[in-house]
PDB file of C-alpha atoms in Angstrom:
ATOM      1  CA  GLY A  19     168.309  97.985  75.357  1.00 46.00           C
ATOM      2  CA  GLN A  20     171.600  99.819  75.522  1.00 48.00           C
ATOM      3  CA  GLN A  21     172.201 102.424  72.816  1.00 83.00           C
ATOM      4  CA  LEU A  22     175.761 103.347  73.816  1.00 94.00           C
ATOM      5  CA  ASN A  23     178.818 101.352  72.747  1.00 95.00           C
ATOM      6  CA  GLN A  24     181.543 101.769  75.356  1.00 97.00           C
ATOM      7  CA  SER A  25     185.115 100.603  74.907  1.00 96.00           C
ATOM      8  CA  PRO A  26     187.348  99.117  75.978  1.00 97.00           C
ATOM      9  CA  GLN A  27     185.482  96.650  78.166  1.00 96.00           C
ATOM     10  CA  SER A  28     188.429  96.408  80.563  1.00 96.00           C
ATOM     11  CA  MET A  29     191.935  97.794  80.965  1.00 95.00           C
ATOM     12  CA  PHE A  30     194.987  96.712  82.938  1.00 96.00           C
ATOM     13  CA  ILE A  31     197.514  99.512  83.340  1.00 95.00           C
ATOM     14  CA  GLN A  32     200.519 100.462  85.418  1.00 96.00           C
ATOM     15  CA  GLU A  33     200.274 103.243  87.989  1.00 96.00           C
ATOM     16  CA  GLY A  34     201.269 106.522  86.386  1.00 97.00           C
ATOM     17  CA  GLU A  35     200.019 105.655  82.909  1.00 97.00           C
ATOM     18  CA  ASP A  36     197.358 107.637  81.091  1.00 97.00           C
ATOM     19  CA  VAL A  37     194.021 106.019  80.239  1.00 96.00           C
ATOM     20  CA  SER A  38     191.493 106.690  77.521  1.00 97.00           C
ATOM     21  CA  MET A  39     188.006 105.273  77.067  1.00 97.00           C
ATOM     22  CA  ASN A  40     185.145 106.243  74.797  1.00 97.00           C
ATOM     23  CA  CYS A  41     181.477 105.870  73.999  1.00 97.00           C
ATOM     24  CA  THR A  42     179.797 105.981  70.625  1.00 97.00           C
ATOM     25  CA  SER A  43     176.223 105.899  69.489  1.00 96.00           C
ATOM     26  CA  SER A  44     174.196 105.988  66.312  1.00 94.00           C
ATOM     27  CA  SER A  45     171.853 108.499  68.003  1.00 93.00           C
ATOM     28  CA  ILE A  46     172.375 112.188  68.699  1.00 93.00           C
ATOM     29  CA  PHE A  47     172.373 113.272  72.351  1.00 93.00           C
ATOM     30  CA  ASN A  48     172.286 116.646  74.117  1.00 91.00           C
ATOM     31  CA  THR A  49     174.092 115.645  77.299  1.00 92.00           C
ATOM     32  CA  TRP A  50     176.981 113.281  77.992  1.00 94.00           C
ATOM     33  CA  LEU A  51     177.968 112.251  81.511  1.00 94.00           C
ATOM     34  CA  TRP A  52     180.789 110.140  82.909  1.00 96.00           C
ATOM     35  CA  TYR A  53     180.378 108.162  86.139  1.00 96.00           C
ATOM     36  CA  LYS A  54     182.596 105.927  88.302  1.00 97.00           C
ATOM     37  CA  GLN A  55     181.130 103.022  90.245  1.00 97.00           C
ATOM     38  CA  ASP A  56     182.864 101.177  93.070  1.00 95.00           C
ATOM     39  CA  PRO A  57     181.694  97.704  94.191  1.00 90.00           C
ATOM     40  CA  GLY A  58     178.504  97.815  96.235  1.00 90.00           C
ATOM     41  CA  GLU A  59     177.985 101.512  95.595  1.00 93.00           C
ATOM     42  CA  GLY A  60     175.955 103.651  93.253  1.00 95.00           C
ATOM     43  CA  PRO A  61     177.628 105.528  90.381  1.00 95.00           C
ATOM     44  CA  VAL A  62     179.293 108.845  91.228  1.00 95.00           C
ATOM     45  CA  LEU A  63     179.247 111.668  88.690  1.00 93.00           C
ATOM     46  CA  LEU A  64     182.715 112.675  87.433  1.00 96.00           C
ATOM     47  CA  ILE A  65     182.081 115.056  84.540  1.00 95.00           C
ATOM     48  CA  ALA A  66     179.000 116.479  82.800  1.00 93.00           C
ATOM     49  CA  LEU A  67     179.075 117.794  79.208  1.00 94.00           C
ATOM     50  CA  TYR A  68     176.280 119.893  77.731  1.00 91.00           C
ATOM     51  CA  LYS A  69     177.588 121.314  74.454  1.00 93.00           C
ATOM     52  CA  ALA A  70     178.929 119.680  71.301  1.00 94.00           C
ATOM     53  CA  GLY A  71     182.690 120.103  71.130  1.00 95.00           C
ATOM     54  CA  GLU A  72     182.943 120.950  74.843  1.00 94.00           C
ATOM     55  CA  LEU A  73     186.142 119.830  76.572  1.00 96.00           C
ATOM     56  CA  THR A  74     185.932 119.732  80.371  1.00 96.00           C
ATOM     57  CA  SER A  75     188.471 118.801  83.040  1.00 96.00           C
ATOM     58  CA  ASN A  76     188.073 117.695  86.630  1.00 95.00           C
ATOM     59  CA  GLY A  77     191.509 117.260  88.180  1.00 96.00           C
ATOM     60  CA  ARG A  78     193.286 114.460  86.299  1.00 97.00           C
ATOM     61  CA  LEU A  79     190.123 113.690  84.316  1.00 97.00           C
ATOM     62  CA  THR A  80     189.299 115.248  80.951  1.00 98.00           C
ATOM     63  CA  ALA A  81     186.210 114.515  78.870  1.00 97.00           C
ATOM     64  CA  GLN A  82     184.943 115.753  75.533  1.00 97.00           C
ATOM     65  CA  PHE A  83     181.490 115.933  73.970  1.00 96.00           C
ATOM     66  CA  GLY A  84     181.966 114.899  70.346  1.00 96.00           C
ATOM     67  CA  ILE A  85     181.196 117.468  67.670  1.00 96.00           C
ATOM     68  CA  THR A  86     178.726 115.104  65.993  1.00 95.00           C
ATOM     69  CA  ARG A  87     176.923 114.691  69.360  1.00 94.00           C
ATOM     70  CA  LYS A  88     177.201 110.926  68.886  1.00 95.00           C
ATOM     71  CA  ASP A  89     180.297 110.243  70.962  1.00 96.00           C
ATOM     72  CA  SER A  90     182.365 111.197  73.980  1.00 97.00           C
ATOM     73  CA  PHE A  91     185.693 110.213  75.484  1.00 97.00           C
ATOM     74  CA  LEU A  92     187.185 110.262  78.962  1.00 98.00           C
ATOM     75  CA  ASN A  93     190.911 110.519  79.665  1.00 98.00           C
ATOM     76  CA  ILE A  94     192.570 109.918  83.012  1.00 97.00           C
ATOM     77  CA  SER A  95     196.132 111.144  83.337  1.00 97.00           C
ATOM     78  CA  ALA A  96     198.812 109.756  85.661  1.00 97.00           C
ATOM     79  CA  SER A  97     196.603 106.977  87.035  1.00 97.00           C
ATOM     80  CA  ILE A  98     196.759 106.027  90.721  1.00 96.00           C
ATOM     81  CA  PRO A  99     195.505 102.901  92.527  1.00 95.00           C
ATOM     82  CA  SER A 100     192.308 104.606  93.715  1.00 95.00           C
ATOM     83  CA  ASP A 101     191.260 105.079  90.073  1.00 96.00           C
ATOM     84  CA  VAL A 102     190.348 101.384  90.070  1.00 96.00           C
ATOM     85  CA  GLY A 103     186.653 100.868  89.387  1.00 96.00           C
ATOM     86  CA  ILE A 104     184.097 100.739  86.613  1.00 97.00           C
ATOM     87  CA  TYR A 105     183.569 103.829  84.482  1.00 98.00           C
ATOM     88  CA  PHE A 106     180.271 104.425  82.707  1.00 97.00           C
ATOM     89  CA  CYS A 107     179.273 106.897  80.064  1.00 97.00           C
ATOM     90  CA  ALA A 108     175.668 108.073  80.010  1.00 94.00           C
ATOM     91  CA  ALA A 109     173.790 110.212  77.526  1.00 94.00           C
ATOM     92  CA  SER A 110     170.402 111.824  77.186  1.00 90.00           C
ATOM     93  CA  GLY A 111     168.413 113.627  74.543  1.00 88.00           C
ATOM     94  CA  ASN A 112     165.965 115.265  76.951  1.00 82.00           C
ATOM     95  CA  PHE A 113     167.682 115.438  80.392  1.00 75.00           C
ATOM     96  CA  ASN A 114     165.192 112.925  81.782  1.00 82.00           C
ATOM     97  CA  LYS A 115     165.888 109.539  80.258  1.00 87.00           C
ATOM     98  CA  PHE A 116     169.550 108.581  80.405  1.00 91.00           C
ATOM     99  CA  TYR A 117     171.124 105.671  78.549  1.00 93.00           C
ATOM    100  CA  PHE A 118     174.246 104.092  80.049  1.00 95.00           C
ATOM    101  CA  GLY A 119     177.134 102.280  78.397  1.00 96.00           C
ATOM    102  CA  SER A 120     178.136  98.816  79.568  1.00 95.00           C
ATOM    103  CA  GLY A 121     181.163 100.110  81.440  1.00 96.00           C
ATOM    104  CA  THR A 122     184.970 100.065  81.302  1.00 97.00           C
ATOM    105  CA  LYS A 123     186.598  98.169  84.148  1.00 97.00           C
ATOM    106  CA  LEU A 124     189.893  99.812  85.092  1.00 97.00           C
ATOM    107  CA  ASN A 125     192.618  97.934  86.952  1.00 96.00           C
ATOM    108  CA  VAL A 126     195.738  99.795  88.085  1.00 95.00           C
ATOM    109  CA  LYS A 127     198.885  97.953  89.155  1.00 92.00           C
ATOM    110  CA  PRO A 128     200.931  99.817  91.773  1.00 88.00           C
TER     111      PRO A 128
ATOM    112  CA  GLY B  22     170.297 112.622 105.427  1.00 54.00           C
ATOM    113  CA  ALA B  23     173.309 113.699 103.430  1.00 80.00           C
ATOM    114  CA  GLY B  24     172.762 111.409 100.474  1.00 93.00           C
ATOM    115  CA  VAL B  25     170.259 109.153  98.749  1.00 96.00           C
ATOM    116  CA  SER B  26     169.405 106.138 100.865  1.00 97.00           C
ATOM    117  CA  GLN B  27     167.782 102.904  99.794  1.00 98.00           C
ATOM    118  CA  SER B  28     166.310 100.041 101.754  1.00 97.00           C
ATOM    119  CA  PRO B  29     166.650  97.207 102.079  1.00 98.00           C
ATOM    120  CA  ARG B  30     170.232  96.900 100.786  1.00 97.00           C
ATOM    121  CA  TYR B  31     169.680  93.213 100.042  1.00 97.00           C
ATOM    122  CA  LYS B  32     166.467  91.331  99.372  1.00 98.00           C
ATOM    123  CA  VAL B  33     165.991  87.644  98.654  1.00 98.00           C
ATOM    124  CA  ALA B  34     162.577  86.662  97.340  1.00 97.00           C
ATOM    125  CA  LYS B  35     161.045  83.410  96.236  1.00 97.00           C
ATOM    126  CA  ARG B  36     159.705  83.402  92.707  1.00 97.00           C
ATOM    127  CA  GLY B  37     156.150  84.686  92.731  1.00 97.00           C
ATOM    128  CA  GLN B  38     156.543  86.890  95.809  1.00 98.00           C
ATOM    129  CA  ASP B  39     155.859  90.617  95.750  1.00 98.00           C
ATOM    130  CA  VAL B  40     158.657  92.998  96.833  1.00 98.00           C
ATOM    131  CA  ALA B  41     158.790  96.703  97.686  1.00 98.00           C
ATOM    132  CA  LEU B  42     161.997  98.719  97.445  1.00 98.00           C
ATOM    133  CA  ARG B  43     162.278 102.109  99.087  1.00 98.00           C
ATOM    134  CA  CYS B  44     164.213 105.213  98.072  1.00 98.00           C
ATOM    135  CA  ASP B  45     164.779 108.295 100.233  1.00 98.00           C
ATOM    136  CA  PRO B  46     166.109 111.046  97.952  1.00 97.00           C
ATOM    137  CA  ILE B  47     168.166 114.002  99.057  1.00 95.00           C
ATOM    138  CA  SER B  48     165.862 116.430 100.853  1.00 94.00           C
ATOM    139  CA  GLY B  49     164.394 119.007  98.493  1.00 91.00           C
ATOM    140  CA  HIS B  50     165.370 117.209  95.305  1.00 93.00           C
ATOM    141  CA  VAL B  51     162.652 117.529  92.702  1.00 93.00           C
ATOM    142  CA  SER B  52     163.561 114.705  90.334  1.00 94.00           C
ATOM    143  CA  LEU B  53     163.805 111.004  91.177  1.00 95.00           C
ATOM    144  CA  PHE B  54     164.879 108.156  88.925  1.00 96.00           C
ATOM    145  CA  TRP B  55     164.857 104.369  89.184  1.00 97.00           C
ATOM    146  CA  TYR B  56     167.337 102.204  87.291  1.00 97.00           C
ATOM    147  CA  GLN B  57     167.876  98.448  86.998  1.00 98.00           C
ATOM    148  CA  GLN B  58     171.472  97.215  86.822  1.00 97.00           C
ATOM    149  CA  ALA B  59     172.110  93.628  85.807  1.00 95.00           C
ATOM    150  CA  LEU B  60     175.418  92.008  86.722  1.00 92.00           C
ATOM    151  CA  GLY B  61     178.235  93.338  84.565  1.00 90.00           C
ATOM    152  CA  GLN B  62     176.030  95.886  82.812  1.00 93.00           C
ATOM    153  CA  GLY B  63     175.333  99.576  83.028  1.00 95.00           C
ATOM    154  CA  PRO B  64     172.192 100.907  84.697  1.00 96.00           C
ATOM    155  CA  GLU B  65     169.021 100.805  82.599  1.00 96.00           C
ATOM    156  CA  PHE B  66     166.393 103.495  83.012  1.00 94.00           C
ATOM    157  CA  LEU B  67     163.098 102.385  84.511  1.00 97.00           C
ATOM    158  CA  THR B  68     161.121 105.495  85.416  1.00 96.00           C
ATOM    159  CA  TYR B  69     161.327 109.204  86.280  1.00 94.00           C
ATOM    160  CA  PHE B  70     159.363 111.413  88.693  1.00 95.00           C
ATOM    161  CA  GLN B  71     159.240 115.163  88.917  1.00 94.00           C
ATOM    162  CA  ASN B  72     157.809 115.814  92.381  1.00 95.00           C
ATOM    163  CA  GLU B  73     154.881 113.388  92.661  1.00 96.00           C
ATOM    164  CA  ALA B  74     154.247 113.183  88.918  1.00 96.00           C
ATOM    165  CA  GLN B  75     155.559 110.137  87.083  1.00 96.00           C
ATOM    166  CA  LEU B  76     156.609 111.733  83.802  1.00 94.00           C
ATOM    167  CA  ASP B  77     158.249 108.761  82.126  1.00 93.00           C
ATOM    168  CA  LYS B  78     157.716 105.077  82.828  1.00 94.00           C
ATOM    169  CA  SER B  79     158.823 103.803  79.465  1.00 94.00           C
ATOM    170  CA  GLY B  80     161.613 101.692  80.949  1.00 94.00           C
ATOM    171  CA  LEU B  81     159.457  99.553  83.218  1.00 97.00           C
ATOM    172  CA  PRO B  82     159.878  96.047  81.771  1.00 94.00           C
ATOM    173  CA  SER B  83     156.354  94.795  82.427  1.00 94.00           C
ATOM    174  CA  ASP B  84     153.125  95.615  84.199  1.00 95.00           C
ATOM    175  CA  ARG B  85     154.489  93.709  87.197  1.00 97.00           C
ATOM    176  CA  PHE B  86     156.635  96.764  87.922  1.00 98.00           C
ATOM    177  CA  PHE B  87     155.024  99.765  89.581  1.00 97.00           C
ATOM    178  CA  ALA B  88     156.574 102.899  91.087  1.00 98.00           C
ATOM    179  CA  GLU B  89     155.070 105.685  93.138  1.00 97.00           C
ATOM    180  CA  ARG B  90     156.117 108.875  94.872  1.00 97.00           C
ATOM    181  CA  PRO B  91     152.851 110.066  96.433  1.00 96.00           C
ATOM    182  CA  GLU B  92     154.150 113.099  98.347  1.00 94.00           C
ATOM    183  CA  GLY B  93     156.974 114.039  96.059  1.00 93.00           C
ATOM    184  CA  SER B  94     159.668 112.743  98.403  1.00 95.00           C
ATOM    185  CA  VAL B  95     160.094 109.050  99.257  1.00 97.00           C
ATOM    186  CA  SER B  96     159.535 106.632  96.395  1.00 98.00           C
ATOM    187  CA  THR B  97     158.698 102.946  96.321  1.00 98.00           C
ATOM    188  CA  LEU B  98     159.358 100.526  93.480  1.00 98.00           C
ATOM    189  CA  LYS B  99     157.090  97.497  93.692  1.00 98.00           C
ATOM    190  CA  ILE B 100     157.586  94.295  91.760  1.00 98.00           C
ATOM    191  CA  GLN B 101     154.715  91.840  91.763  1.00 98.00           C
ATOM    192  CA  ARG B 102     155.031  88.102  91.210  1.00 97.00           C
ATOM    193  CA  THR B 103     158.824  88.279  90.990  1.00 98.00           C
ATOM    194  CA  GLN B 104     160.630  86.216  88.356  1.00 97.00           C
ATOM    195  CA  GLN B 105     164.251  85.086  88.263  1.00 97.00           C
ATOM    196  CA  GLU B 106     165.022  87.576  85.505  1.00 96.00           C
ATOM    197  CA  ASP B 107     164.119  90.380  87.940  1.00 97.00           C
ATOM    198  CA  SER B 108     167.323  89.627  89.894  1.00 97.00           C
ATOM    199  CA  ALA B 109     169.439  92.770  89.658  1.00 97.00           C
ATOM    200  CA  VAL B 110     170.564  95.824  91.583  1.00 98.00           C
ATOM    201  CA  TYR B 111     167.887  98.515  91.657  1.00 98.00           C
ATOM    202  CA  LEU B 112     169.367 102.003  91.838  1.00 98.00           C
ATOM    203  CA  CYS B 113     167.595 105.186  92.795  1.00 97.00           C
ATOM    204  CA  ALA B 114     168.915 108.658  91.918  1.00 95.00           C
ATOM    205  CA  SER B 115     167.710 112.170  92.644  1.00 94.00           C
ATOM    206  CA  SER B 116     168.534 115.590  91.280  1.00 91.00           C
ATOM    207  CA  ARG B 117     167.871 119.098  92.521  1.00 89.00           C
ATOM    208  CA  SER B 118     165.821 120.407  89.647  1.00 81.00           C
ATOM    209  CA  GLY B 119     163.646 119.136  86.862  1.00 68.00           C
ATOM    210  CA  GLY B 120     165.835 117.177  84.508  1.00 64.00           C
ATOM    211  CA  GLY B 121     168.507 114.828  85.717  1.00 61.00           C
ATOM    212  CA  SER B 122     171.921 116.032  84.671  1.00 70.00           C
ATOM    213  CA  GLU B 123     173.451 116.091  88.163  1.00 82.00           C
ATOM    214  CA  GLN B 124     172.014 112.849  89.458  1.00 88.00           C
ATOM    215  CA  PHE B 125     173.087 111.571  92.870  1.00 91.00           C
ATOM    216  CA  PHE B 126     172.749 107.813  93.198  1.00 95.00           C
ATOM    217  CA  GLY B 127     171.939 105.701  96.227  1.00 96.00           C
ATOM    218  CA  PRO B 128     173.849 102.497  96.988  1.00 96.00           C
ATOM    219  CA  GLY B 129     171.162 100.314  95.428  1.00 97.00           C
ATOM    220  CA  THR B 130     169.101  97.328  96.530  1.00 98.00           C
ATOM    221  CA  ARG B 131     170.395  93.954  95.376  1.00 97.00           C
ATOM    222  CA  LEU B 132     167.377  91.744  94.628  1.00 98.00           C
ATOM    223  CA  THR B 133     167.860  88.010  94.255  1.00 98.00           C
ATOM    224  CA  VAL B 134     164.886  85.943  93.135  1.00 97.00           C
ATOM    225  CA  LEU B 135     165.214  82.211  93.810  1.00 96.00           C
TER     226      LEU B 135
END
């Protein structure tokens, strides 16, 4: 079963607002990843984190690998309509078997 | 091709039928993964190949599920005697090297078992 607790489950925001979502676990992981999935498509990798405490940005996206190695967050700044979709965190202890969160569904009102 | 492709995109099976789902990874990618994604949930790991070797099959839900990658390229996920609870999207991903940090996903096969 799922080992990652992802929140919030869904968000409704206005275009231009900042967004924050996070994942927590009772287990320690060595890698945290953030993906976005559009309807009918496979997940697309947004950010990969490999080191505890690491803070990484990709355009308007920023993610951090928690210092305890049990959590991670993703921030999206100045949201735009094309940010709509489902965001998943994923984590692994050995680079081979990845556990996914249950997703955060983001809705952006123009 | 440029990305991971999967076929068929949609499959409807009657309960008890066998199905075979195909994944064509990105050319030259060493690692290949299969995931099962139920409606409204995140993907769940099924199995992992490095070249032709199946290194982890701990996520396969039962012995009705079988995956192979005989030549280290194309992979097939076979489900025997399908049940309604097998209805899900089956995602395939590949990555360049051993270990799956930069996984590229295919569009998935949506399986519906009636």
